[in-house]
Amino acid sequence: MQTIYVYCDNQSIIGRAQSNIYNCKSRHIRHIYNTVKYLITNEIISIDYIKSKENIADLLNKSLSRELVYDSLRKMNLKPLKMKDYNDDNHV
């Protein structure tokens, strides 16, 4: 099976995921941590750093400038809605 690459722009989270030290007390978080640790150890997933400006998933969870939105849409092979085509009467 090929490794699945997960890209993250938070180096602290990447370090925590790859660390052997676990200091959380909640049982469900421990279960998730152990699952992620298992996936990384067995090379099923790989968590890699990506600069925030290159992270196309930011479009889905952050407010971005128009240029970054269009750039993310282009990288996802989506066609952006043109402002001149937008009509409030057609929007429900």
Tab-separated table of N, CA, C and O in Angstrom:
chain	number	residue	atom	x	y	z
A	1	MET	N	0.837	-1.171	0.000
A	1	MET	CA	0.000	0.000	0.000
A	1	MET	C	0.889	1.245	0.000
A	1	MET	O	1.898	1.292	0.699
A	2	GLN	N	0.509	2.230	-0.792
A	2	GLN	CA	1.270	3.469	-0.844
A	2	GLN	C	0.978	4.337	0.378
A	2	GLN	O	-0.126	4.315	0.913
A	3	THR	N	1.977	5.095	0.795
A	3	THR	CA	1.830	6.006	1.919
A	3	THR	C	0.920	7.164	1.535
A	3	THR	O	1.025	7.711	0.433
A	4	ILE	N	0.032	7.551	2.436
A	4	ILE	CA	-0.846	8.707	2.240
A	4	ILE	C	-0.159	9.902	2.887
A	4	ILE	O	0.216	9.854	4.063
A	5	TYR	N	0.021	10.961	2.127
A	5	TYR	CA	0.695	12.150	2.635
A	5	TYR	C	-0.335	13.136	3.150
A	5	TYR	O	-1.267	13.515	2.443
A	6	VAL	N	-0.161	13.545	4.408
A	6	VAL	CA	-1.009	14.543	5.040
A	6	VAL	C	-0.142	15.784	5.207
A	6	VAL	O	0.926	15.722	5.822
A	7	TYR	N	-0.584	16.896	4.647
A	7	TYR	CA	0.187	18.132	4.719
A	7	TYR	C	-0.399	19.045	5.782
A	7	TYR	O	-1.611	19.217	5.862
A	8	CYS	N	0.466	19.618	6.592
A	8	CYS	CA	0.054	20.457	7.713
A	8	CYS	C	0.977	21.668	7.770
A	8	CYS	O	2.180	21.546	7.556
A	9	ASP	N	0.401	22.844	8.075
A	9	ASP	CA	1.220	24.047	8.162
A	9	ASP	C	1.590	24.391	9.608
A	9	ASP	O	2.126	25.438	9.888
A	10	ASN	N	1.326	23.477	10.537
A	10	ASN	CA	1.631	23.702	11.941
A	10	ASN	C	2.742	22.743	12.360
A	10	ASN	O	2.511	21.556	12.574
A	11	GLN	N	3.958	23.271	12.492
A	11	GLN	CA	5.104	22.427	12.818
A	11	GLN	C	5.005	21.832	14.217
A	11	GLN	O	5.513	20.735	14.474
A	12	SER	N	4.327	22.513	15.131
A	12	SER	CA	4.146	21.994	16.482
A	12	SER	C	3.309	20.716	16.471
A	12	SER	O	3.627	19.741	17.166
A	13	ILE	N	2.259	20.695	15.687
A	13	ILE	CA	1.398	19.514	15.580
A	13	ILE	C	2.158	18.359	14.931
A	13	ILE	O	2.043	17.210	15.351
A	14	ILE	N	2.956	18.665	13.910
A	14	ILE	CA	3.750	17.626	13.255
A	14	ILE	C	4.724	17.003	14.257
A	14	ILE	O	4.844	15.782	14.357
A	15	GLY	N	5.392	17.842	15.038
A	15	GLY	CA	6.324	17.348	16.046
A	15	GLY	C	5.626	16.502	17.091
A	15	GLY	O	6.134	15.459	17.512
A	16	ARG	N	4.449	16.926	17.510
A	16	ARG	CA	3.703	16.160	18.515
A	16	ARG	C	3.261	14.813	17.953
A	16	ARG	O	3.300	13.799	18.647
A	17	ALA	N	2.841	14.794	16.696
A	17	ALA	CA	2.387	13.542	16.087
A	17	ALA	C	3.534	12.551	15.926
A	17	ALA	O	3.333	11.343	16.044
A	18	GLN	N	4.724	13.055	15.679
A	18	GLN	CA	5.866	12.175	15.448
A	18	GLN	C	6.651	11.863	16.716
A	18	GLN	O	7.540	11.031	16.701
A	19	SER	N	6.285	12.491	17.821
A	19	SER	CA	6.984	12.284	19.080
A	19	SER	C	6.541	10.991	19.757
A	19	SER	O	5.414	10.543	19.610
A	20	ASN	N	7.434	10.394	20.516
A	20	ASN	CA	7.098	9.196	21.291
A	20	ASN	C	6.573	9.548	22.675
A	20	ASN	O	6.187	8.674	23.435
A	21	ILE	N	6.581	10.822	23.022
A	21	ILE	CA	6.123	11.271	24.338
A	21	ILE	C	4.639	11.598	24.263
A	21	ILE	O	4.183	12.317	23.381
A	22	TYR	N	3.889	11.062	25.194
A	22	TYR	CA	2.449	11.308	25.255
A	22	TYR	C	2.132	11.843	26.642
A	22	TYR	O	2.467	11.222	27.642
A	23	ASN	N	1.493	13.013	26.732
A	23	ASN	CA	1.205	13.579	28.042
A	23	ASN	C	-0.252	14.024	28.197
A	23	ASN	O	-0.568	14.799	29.079
A	24	CYS	N	-1.146	13.532	27.366
A	24	CYS	CA	-2.556	13.879	27.504
A	24	CYS	C	-3.222	12.901	28.462
A	24	CYS	O	-2.815	11.754	28.574
A	25	LYS	N	-4.265	13.357	29.142
A	25	LYS	CA	-4.918	12.530	30.148
A	25	LYS	C	-6.259	11.976	29.691
A	25	LYS	O	-6.771	11.052	30.294
A	26	SER	N	-6.849	12.540	28.670
A	26	SER	CA	-8.166	12.109	28.232
A	26	SER	C	-8.086	10.799	27.452
A	26	SER	O	-7.219	10.622	26.598
A	27	ARG	N	-8.986	9.876	27.743
A	27	ARG	CA	-8.935	8.551	27.132
A	27	ARG	C	-9.186	8.588	25.627
A	27	ARG	O	-8.511	7.913	24.856
A	28	HIS	N	-10.174	9.390	25.171
A	28	HIS	CA	-10.449	9.417	23.736
A	28	HIS	C	-9.325	10.079	22.955
A	28	HIS	O	-9.033	9.679	21.839
A	29	ILE	N	-8.654	11.043	23.547
A	29	ILE	CA	-7.507	11.661	22.880
A	29	ILE	C	-6.355	10.660	22.819
A	29	ILE	O	-5.660	10.560	21.814
A	30	ARG	N	-6.172	9.874	23.869
A	30	ARG	CA	-5.132	8.850	23.882
A	30	ARG	C	-5.376	7.829	22.769
A	30	ARG	O	-4.454	7.412	22.079
A	31	HIS	N	-6.628	7.447	22.574
A	31	HIS	CA	-6.974	6.494	21.510
A	31	HIS	C	-6.633	7.072	20.132
A	31	HIS	O	-6.032	6.399	19.299
A	32	ILE	N	-6.999	8.325	19.893
A	32	ILE	CA	-6.697	8.976	18.616
A	32	ILE	C	-5.181	9.090	18.440
A	32	ILE	O	-4.645	8.819	17.364
A	33	TYR	N	-4.480	9.497	19.499
A	33	TYR	CA	-3.021	9.623	19.435
A	33	TYR	C	-2.389	8.281	19.069
A	33	TYR	O	-1.519	8.209	18.208
A	34	ASN	N	-2.827	7.224	19.733
A	34	ASN	CA	-2.263	5.899	19.462
A	34	ASN	C	-2.561	5.443	18.033
A	34	ASN	O	-1.731	4.810	17.391
A	35	THR	N	-3.741	5.779	17.533
A	35	THR	CA	-4.088	5.426	16.156
A	35	THR	C	-3.182	6.153	15.167
A	35	THR	O	-2.635	5.541	14.246
A	36	VAL	N	-3.003	7.462	15.360
A	36	VAL	CA	-2.129	8.247	14.482
A	36	VAL	C	-0.696	7.735	14.586
A	36	VAL	O	-0.012	7.578	13.574
A	37	LYS	N	-0.250	7.441	15.793
A	37	LYS	CA	1.104	6.931	15.991
A	37	LYS	C	1.292	5.603	15.251
A	37	LYS	O	2.321	5.374	14.608
A	38	TYR	N	0.299	4.728	15.313
A	38	TYR	CA	0.360	3.451	14.611
A	38	TYR	C	0.462	3.673	13.100
A	38	TYR	O	1.265	3.034	12.417
A	39	LEU	N	-0.360	4.585	12.572
A	39	LEU	CA	-0.360	4.853	11.130
A	39	LEU	C	0.971	5.422	10.661
A	39	LEU	O	1.466	5.069	9.592
A	40	ILE	N	1.567	6.300	11.471
A	40	ILE	CA	2.869	6.883	11.115
A	40	ILE	C	3.971	5.830	11.206
A	40	ILE	O	4.797	5.698	10.297
A	41	THR	N	3.983	5.059	12.281
A	41	THR	CA	5.011	4.040	12.490
A	41	THR	C	5.006	2.994	11.387
A	41	THR	O	6.065	2.546	10.938
A	42	ASN	N	3.832	2.605	10.930
A	42	ASN	CA	3.715	1.594	9.883
A	42	ASN	C	3.719	2.198	8.478
A	42	ASN	O	3.406	1.503	7.506
A	43	GLU	N	4.068	3.473	8.389
A	43	GLU	CA	4.191	4.212	7.125
A	43	GLU	C	2.926	4.150	6.266
A	43	GLU	O	2.989	4.138	5.043
A	44	ILE	N	1.785	4.117	6.941
A	44	ILE	CA	0.509	4.191	6.222
A	44	ILE	C	0.215	5.643	5.879
A	44	ILE	O	-0.291	5.949	4.807
A	45	ILE	N	0.559	6.551	6.822
A	45	ILE	CA	0.454	7.981	6.548
A	45	ILE	C	1.801	8.627	6.849
A	45	ILE	O	2.614	8.097	7.603
A	46	SER	N	2.016	9.778	6.258
A	46	SER	CA	3.181	10.599	6.534
A	46	SER	C	2.693	12.027	6.695
A	46	SER	O	1.964	12.544	5.837
A	47	ILE	N	3.060	12.659	7.806
A	47	ILE	CA	2.653	14.044	8.039
A	47	ILE	C	3.823	14.932	7.677
A	47	ILE	O	4.896	14.836	8.278
A	48	ASP	N	3.628	15.781	6.689
A	48	ASP	CA	4.689	16.638	6.174
A	48	ASP	C	4.290	18.102	6.292
A	48	ASP	O	3.117	18.451	6.220
A	49	TYR	N	5.306	18.947	6.419
A	49	TYR	CA	5.086	20.391	6.530
A	49	TYR	C	4.847	21.001	5.151
A	49	TYR	O	5.478	20.626	4.173
A	50	ILE	N	3.911	21.939	5.115
A	50	ILE	CA	3.663	22.727	3.907
A	50	ILE	C	3.449	24.169	4.352
A	50	ILE	O	2.825	24.418	5.386
A	51	LYS	N	3.994	25.106	3.618
A	51	LYS	CA	3.801	26.513	3.954
A	51	LYS	C	2.325	26.860	3.853
A	51	LYS	O	1.599	26.338	3.012
A	52	SER	N	1.891	27.750	4.703
A	52	SER	CA	0.477	28.134	4.744
A	52	SER	C	0.005	28.663	3.391
A	52	SER	O	-1.119	28.395	2.970
A	53	LYS	N	0.853	29.395	2.698
A	53	LYS	CA	0.461	29.958	1.402
A	53	LYS	C	0.266	28.886	0.334
A	53	LYS	O	-0.413	29.108	-0.648
A	54	GLU	N	0.865	27.717	0.535
A	54	GLU	CA	0.756	26.641	-0.443
A	54	GLU	C	-0.286	25.591	-0.056
A	54	GLU	O	-0.526	24.645	-0.790
A	55	ASN	N	-0.904	25.771	1.106
A	55	ASN	CA	-1.858	24.795	1.613
A	55	ASN	C	-3.245	25.070	1.034
A	55	ASN	O	-3.929	25.993	1.448
A	56	ILE	N	-3.674	24.259	0.073
A	56	ILE	CA	-4.952	24.528	-0.594
A	56	ILE	C	-6.147	24.257	0.317
A	56	ILE	O	-7.227	24.755	0.056
A	57	ALA	N	-5.960	23.520	1.392
A	57	ALA	CA	-7.067	23.256	2.319
A	57	ALA	C	-7.425	24.492	3.139
A	57	ALA	O	-8.502	24.550	3.733
A	58	ASP	N	-6.554	25.506	3.185
A	58	ASP	CA	-6.858	26.727	3.925
A	58	ASP	C	-8.133	27.394	3.421
A	58	ASP	O	-8.813	28.068	4.173
A	59	LEU	N	-8.433	27.212	2.163
A	59	LEU	CA	-9.651	27.774	1.588
A	59	LEU	C	-10.883	27.286	2.348
A	59	LEU	O	-11.875	27.999	2.470
A	60	LEU	N	-10.817	26.089	2.894
A	60	LEU	CA	-11.962	25.478	3.556
A	60	LEU	C	-12.109	25.860	5.022
A	60	LEU	O	-13.168	25.636	5.602
A	61	ASN	N	-11.075	26.438	5.637
A	61	ASN	CA	-11.189	26.726	7.067
A	61	ASN	C	-10.630	28.068	7.516
A	61	ASN	O	-10.593	28.336	8.698
A	62	LYS	N	-10.188	28.912	6.596
A	62	LYS	CA	-9.658	30.228	6.962
A	62	LYS	C	-10.204	31.280	6.012
A	62	LYS	O	-10.526	30.992	4.863
A	63	SER	N	-10.274	32.506	6.502
A	63	SER	CA	-10.634	33.591	5.595
A	63	SER	C	-9.357	34.022	4.871
A	63	SER	O	-8.328	34.257	5.486
A	64	LEU	N	-9.435	34.067	3.547
A	64	LEU	CA	-8.269	34.360	2.729
A	64	LEU	C	-8.548	35.558	1.825
A	64	LEU	O	-9.701	35.891	1.548
A	65	SER	N	-7.487	36.147	1.332
A	65	SER	CA	-7.644	37.221	0.352
A	65	SER	C	-8.177	36.624	-0.949
A	65	SER	O	-8.089	35.414	-1.181
A	66	ARG	N	-8.725	37.447	-1.784
A	66	ARG	CA	-9.294	36.989	-3.057
A	66	ARG	C	-8.255	36.248	-3.896
A	66	ARG	O	-8.538	35.222	-4.495
A	67	GLU	N	-7.016	36.769	-3.913
A	67	GLU	CA	-5.967	36.144	-4.712
A	67	GLU	C	-5.670	34.723	-4.216
A	67	GLU	O	-5.508	33.802	-5.010
A	68	LEU	N	-5.610	34.550	-2.890
A	68	LEU	CA	-5.329	33.219	-2.339
A	68	LEU	C	-6.495	32.264	-2.570
A	68	LEU	O	-6.291	31.068	-2.791
A	69	VAL	N	-7.731	32.794	-2.544
A	69	VAL	CA	-8.902	31.952	-2.831
A	69	VAL	C	-8.829	31.467	-4.271
A	69	VAL	O	-8.985	30.270	-4.541
A	70	TYR	N	-8.591	32.370	-5.209
A	70	TYR	CA	-8.505	31.984	-6.620
A	70	TYR	C	-7.349	31.020	-6.866
A	70	TYR	O	-7.469	30.070	-7.633
A	71	ASP	N	-6.213	31.258	-6.187
A	71	ASP	CA	-5.065	30.370	-6.344
A	71	ASP	C	-5.396	28.966	-5.812
A	71	ASP	O	-5.073	27.967	-6.446
A	72	SER	N	-6.062	28.892	-4.657
A	72	SER	CA	-6.455	27.595	-4.095
A	72	SER	C	-7.449	26.884	-5.000
A	72	SER	O	-7.353	25.673	-5.215
A	73	LEU	N	-8.410	27.623	-5.541
A	73	LEU	CA	-9.384	27.021	-6.446
A	73	LEU	C	-8.705	26.463	-7.693
A	73	LEU	O	-9.029	25.371	-8.162
A	74	ARG	N	-7.729	27.201	-8.214
A	74	ARG	CA	-7.007	26.751	-9.397
A	74	ARG	C	-6.236	25.467	-9.095
A	74	ARG	O	-6.246	24.523	-9.876
A	75	LYS	N	-5.601	25.410	-7.921
A	75	LYS	CA	-4.840	24.222	-7.544
A	75	LYS	C	-5.741	23.003	-7.340
A	75	LYS	O	-5.297	21.873	-7.507
A	76	MET	N	-7.006	23.241	-6.976
A	76	MET	CA	-7.954	22.134	-6.799
A	76	MET	C	-8.708	21.827	-8.093
A	76	MET	O	-9.630	21.024	-8.100
A	77	ASN	N	-8.318	22.507	-9.183
A	77	ASN	CA	-8.975	22.347	-10.486
A	77	ASN	C	-10.459	22.692	-10.444
A	77	ASN	O	-11.281	22.047	-11.077
A	78	LEU	N	-10.805	23.725	-9.669
A	78	LEU	CA	-12.174	24.222	-9.605
A	78	LEU	C	-12.245	25.559	-10.316
A	78	LEU	O	-11.291	26.323	-10.338
A	79	LYS	N	-13.381	25.850	-10.880
A	79	LYS	CA	-13.567	27.104	-11.588
A	79	LYS	C	-14.210	28.112	-10.636
A	79	LYS	O	-15.298	27.864	-10.117
A	80	PRO	N	-13.541	29.252	-10.388
A	80	PRO	CA	-14.116	30.237	-9.471
A	80	PRO	C	-15.338	30.924	-10.076
A	80	PRO	O	-15.441	31.093	-11.294
A	81	LEU	N	-16.263	31.294	-9.205
A	81	LEU	CA	-17.444	32.031	-9.615
A	81	LEU	C	-17.032	33.473	-9.899
A	81	LEU	O	-16.389	34.118	-9.077
A	82	LYS	N	-17.361	33.977	-11.075
A	82	LYS	CA	-17.014	35.349	-11.419
A	82	LYS	C	-18.020	36.289	-10.777
A	82	LYS	O	-19.222	36.034	-10.778
A	83	MET	N	-17.546	37.404	-10.232
A	83	MET	CA	-18.416	38.339	-9.531
A	83	MET	C	-19.473	38.917	-10.466
A	83	MET	O	-20.592	39.165	-10.067
A	84	LYS	N	-19.158	39.117	-11.735
A	84	LYS	CA	-20.138	39.683	-12.652
A	84	LYS	C	-21.282	38.710	-12.930
A	84	LYS	O	-22.373	39.115	-13.313
A	85	ASP	N	-21.033	37.397	-12.733
A	85	ASP	CA	-22.065	36.389	-12.933
A	85	ASP	C	-22.962	36.227	-11.715
A	85	ASP	O	-24.002	35.592	-11.786
A	86	TYR	N	-22.532	36.773	-10.565
A	86	TYR	CA	-23.279	36.604	-9.333
A	86	TYR	C	-24.457	37.578	-9.316
A	86	TYR	O	-24.324	38.749	-9.565
A	87	ASN	N	-25.626	37.048	-9.018
A	87	ASN	CA	-26.820	37.879	-8.970
A	87	ASN	C	-27.574	37.571	-7.687
A	87	ASN	O	-27.953	36.420	-7.459
A	88	ASP	N	-27.820	38.582	-6.859
A	88	ASP	CA	-28.502	38.353	-5.586
A	88	ASP	C	-29.905	37.798	-5.764
A	88	ASP	O	-30.416	37.091	-4.908
A	89	ASP	N	-30.560	38.107	-6.888
A	89	ASP	CA	-31.916	37.608	-7.121
A	89	ASP	C	-31.931	36.091	-7.306
A	89	ASP	O	-32.910	35.430	-6.997
A	90	ASN	N	-30.844	35.532	-7.824
A	90	ASN	CA	-30.769	34.093	-8.057
A	90	ASN	C	-30.249	33.328	-6.844
A	90	ASN	O	-30.297	32.128	-6.798
A	91	HIS	N	-29.733	34.061	-5.872
A	91	HIS	CA	-29.154	33.428	-4.702
A	91	HIS	C	-30.245	33.222	-3.657
A	91	HIS	O	-30.965	34.118	-3.313
A	92	VAL	N	-30.368	32.003	-3.169
A	92	VAL	CA	-31.391	31.704	-2.152
A	92	VAL	C	-30.752	31.580	-0.813
A	92	VAL	O	-29.719	31.086	-0.616
